[in-house]
């Protein structure tokens, strides 16, 4: 079994002495650091002058529990103007999967969940189709059918939100959910909704990216895992990958190859997110893989 | 030494019996086929219903020479409404390299030329800067400095064209030439000018693609080798590739990684072109690697 | 729905006129060729002087059915000393999956089968553990538990063979079956048993390849899909791929990354096999992807 | 211009408080940390229980120079039983390139040196052939021809060593030097000699790896950059990469593709080494890319 650990992920304005103060705080209480990553953004872009960190501390090396750890860390964080969180590996995240009619990401996620590689609670799967009810329920997971049509969008997404809240979801995964979420939902759960887009963004935004890729004659196709924001396919990118195609591949072949990339990229991106390896600032991510 | 060969590359409307007729023609004269590739486009796009082929025939297996081969093949080609060419591996292509101030593609191409991997004539290198004169001349290759400014564009490109024609160039390679060619030049040498663009097109068209990629926070950067057309960065794509980056890579790092991809993609794309492996139709390519 | 097609895959000693004669035969009967690939091996190795081909012909473009097609083609094949087969896309292959306790390849294959991407019959799954009985049976597929121990090997593999024959299996897929098949079984079904090995062969043959890779400190790990022969991990390689790791990846991480490569490589290799894209000669494969 | 920086790279037995103490030391003197990486090896292998770190500190943020920095850091390092070094980015490394008759790595390294991407001194190139004298000398770099034959090995490598010492070389790069160095030379310069091997080690150790790869029928070929040790091709691996091939690639094609991988992998591995990103322990590397 994996060692229980507390994970601090944080960002703050850069200055001298940040590592010394944070690592000093942990050392002073005898904390054993298992993993640590730091990044100072020295560029000219949106992250310029910002400092990012992630530390995993062995839980039983500290003489107090999570609540007290947070309390004791809080003044230091404040003095550094930090945005921060500390999570406990013993508290499993609650992931709600939202899906339409395509099976590949759903099977892939449940396969990982089944083997405990994806070590989370999946309180339910939500879908706008009945397609996967029996398959999901066979896994002992609740299945909610929420039809979405042009007429009922507001009610439908209110229902999605009600279910997500009721099951106390932490993360919503759009596992090839072929619908656009309303802006208010995206904003309400900013940083909590993860989508897999079937192109190498920013190429081929919007619908039918494989058709667009086919028309343009690109030699590689890709997939992008990103946080959902109100601007379609514009959210912070967590992970991407590509696969080679050629002229002999019809759109159907591209879709088939694409599925393999989509599920791999979604699984990686989701894991980074669940392990607090992704820090978002402006519209960009720092990913401490 | 590599066997001398005639290479037929062709496309025509699809129908039954094309392979039989073309291969039959070759067999009838005792021709030994070394390589052959065929592609029928069965999609709905711009290439739909078109047939593409490429065949390499051992030159000395045929009882006649190139001129007669072309004459004899011509009626068959006509009956199939073919667009076709037959080239002779003993006739080395004449490649003119056009470059600005970045060295990586130039060194890479000359390295390949030096070892005969790139088995072509390079009658000259043209540049809008003097930077590489001595390096190029050391290789025994003529160097032409043609300054380009806002004021002299017409004259400058007339000079480029004059030089290219004078040395009887077959192919012009823009090896990170940081200027936009005039539309009439692109049209005059359609299918003969190859560019390397420093992004994974169609993402980040135009200037400073690494800056655009940095801003968007993509997790892979790429390069694209394409034929130059009057529409900037819109020409038929020959080859593409990508490399992984992460948040720790500043724009300078991206440029450094990008150079490695650029030169590799340009070298591959150029080879495909020189070996008549690229067939262009509409704005797409069939590449028989 | 995909067009019904007959697929010829064949190899023979190289000589002039092979394409002409085979394509001529098809054209003479009005056959419409959808895809065709040819390869003459001009090297010095085991395949030297051998010619390989694969052609897909639209079934309803021919004026006769499969049996007659085979009869009519037979004399030509004989005159070329061909090893050949013609298959019919309307006859679905019968694939038996053999698995131990790891879920990733099984879920992946059933996901593809469920969506008809993997368009085969799966008459049964055989396992030396009960682990996946309910999951498999939920899919409507029979599950056979055949325990294998040091004492009962002969009887156990006789039972595997009996089941495979009884369900008229065409292909046996070892989807991370953690046992070594007896030599006589490998020989009896030569070219019909496909294995996924969890290393980039020929590195790390045998047991615990991730441990071996970890010890050696390699920077990429891989997987290999190959035909099973009596010599352990020495069979003809169908497909391989790799993924990057680094010093921060423990053996557990490598196993986790490895699973993603294993299932992708197995799925690709199996598809090539089922579509008659793999031609084996000596201990090597020609794969017309 | 890049900020001048001091780079500390170190390893020591793991214990609590290492980061706090090292970062505390730097903070106490006002040091500005530009980059920092830490790795605790928690596995069961050769690196188990060892802690690795690398920190870049802005040189002018510290109130003393390199010599004093080393003196002041020394007691802390000793108390942690550290193996450590601190280097100064203003002191350019002295890299000696050793080459035979293949041009690709040499051109590639000189291209990077020419553009200052590879920001080192190259006091000389040593070769067992005269092939590249003029090319190297054109760059203003001294060229030493040291013929190596079965008879003169001892004298020849004594001469190589003499030259390397005379020019005060820091790093020796075997840029496709097709000879095996004597064991005593490898030991004398342990951790200073970098080789590029033309296979994905540990596959295809020794001579003619492309021939071996061709015989085995692998679907990817690779290259490995490693430190040279007395055991042939067994040294600690710094970097590796692969490229896809298929049945249509003859050994010549594999060599051609391989060159592109070789030069890219060598350049990356060399850069990691020169920037003190590679920490060696037992026969493995930690590479803080």
XYZ file of N, CA and C in Angstrom, chain A residues 103-104 107-108 110-112 114-115 117 134-135 138-139 256-257 259-260 263 271, chain C residues 103-104 107-108 110-112 114-115 117 134-135 138-139 256-257 259-260 263 271:
120
model
N -17.824 4.866 -25.995
C -17.478 3.993 -24.878
C -16.029 4.077 -24.431
N -15.113 4.575 -25.307
C -13.697 4.306 -25.050
C -13.159 4.945 -23.769
N -14.852 3.049 -20.570
C -14.220 1.755 -20.299
C -12.816 1.962 -19.722
N -12.104 2.880 -20.296
C -10.727 3.092 -19.861
C -10.675 3.571 -18.416
N -13.014 3.185 -16.087
C -13.489 2.153 -15.165
C -12.475 1.014 -15.037
N -11.739 0.757 -16.095
C -10.674 -0.243 -16.009
C -9.622 0.187 -14.984
N -9.267 1.438 -15.014
C -8.263 1.949 -14.074
C -8.823 1.995 -12.650
N -11.187 0.009 -11.498
C -11.336 -1.395 -11.117
C -10.033 -1.953 -10.522
N -8.914 -1.548 -11.109
C -7.622 -2.072 -10.639
C -7.008 -1.189 -9.565
N -5.748 1.535 -9.849
C -4.779 2.500 -10.369
C -5.365 3.904 -10.212
N -26.381 -0.352 -18.006
C -26.122 -1.697 -17.473
C -24.633 -1.895 -17.192
N -23.805 -1.392 -18.086
C -22.360 -1.551 -17.916
C -21.885 -0.843 -16.650
N -23.271 -2.542 -13.507
C -22.582 -3.803 -13.224
C -21.356 -3.556 -12.332
N -20.733 -2.387 -12.496
C -19.574 -2.040 -11.674
C -19.980 -1.586 -10.264
N -10.696 6.387 -35.087
C -10.257 5.190 -34.373
C -8.907 5.429 -33.698
N -7.930 5.949 -34.448
C -6.647 6.283 -33.842
C -6.839 7.316 -32.733
N -9.279 7.869 -30.741
C -9.800 7.324 -29.480
C -8.668 6.880 -28.568
N -7.668 6.257 -29.150
C -6.555 5.760 -28.331
C -5.798 6.912 -27.673
N -8.213 8.657 -24.828
C -8.331 8.021 -23.521
C -7.021 8.072 -22.752
N -5.200 12.147 -13.759
C -4.313 11.755 -12.669
C -3.511 12.951 -12.145
N -6.215 -6.486 -15.674
C -7.450 -6.135 -16.356
C -7.280 -5.286 -17.604
N -6.133 -4.591 -17.752
C -6.094 -3.500 -18.727
C -6.291 -3.949 -20.171
N -10.143 -5.218 -20.628
C -11.081 -4.103 -20.755
C -10.918 -3.418 -22.111
N -9.690 -3.215 -22.493
C -9.442 -2.495 -23.732
C -9.988 -3.261 -24.934
N -12.372 -5.576 -24.920
C -13.834 -5.651 -24.884
C -14.462 -4.299 -25.200
N -13.782 -3.216 -24.842
C -14.268 -1.889 -25.219
C -14.323 -1.751 -26.743
N -13.287 -2.211 -27.393
C -13.246 -2.123 -28.860
C -14.257 -3.075 -29.501
N -17.078 -4.059 -28.085
C -18.382 -3.491 -27.757
C -18.797 -2.430 -28.782
N -17.837 -1.640 -29.222
C -18.149 -0.555 -30.158
C -18.023 -1.011 -31.603
N -15.516 -1.567 -33.190
C -14.226 -1.241 -33.797
C -13.449 -2.538 -34.042
N -17.351 -12.552 -13.901
C -18.586 -11.775 -13.949
C -18.500 -10.671 -15.007
N -17.360 -10.042 -15.080
C -17.186 -8.955 -16.058
C -17.346 -9.484 -17.482
N -20.933 -10.631 -18.157
C -21.846 -9.509 -18.342
C -21.898 -9.080 -19.815
N -20.790 -9.245 -20.513
C -20.740 -8.901 -21.937
C -21.408 -9.961 -22.809
N 2.541 1.095 -14.438
C 1.341 1.847 -14.779
C 1.449 2.454 -16.179
N 2.573 3.126 -16.467
C 2.774 3.652 -17.819
C 2.779 2.505 -18.831
N 1.276 -0.307 -18.872
C -0.057 -0.822 -19.221
C -0.651 -0.072 -20.405
N -0.470 1.242 -20.403
C -1.040 2.045 -21.490
C -0.418 1.680 -22.824
N -1.571 -2.121 -23.884
C -2.891 -2.302 -24.478
C -2.984 -1.657 -25.857
N -5.178 -5.947 -34.658
C -5.915 -5.466 -35.830
C -5.150 -5.763 -37.117
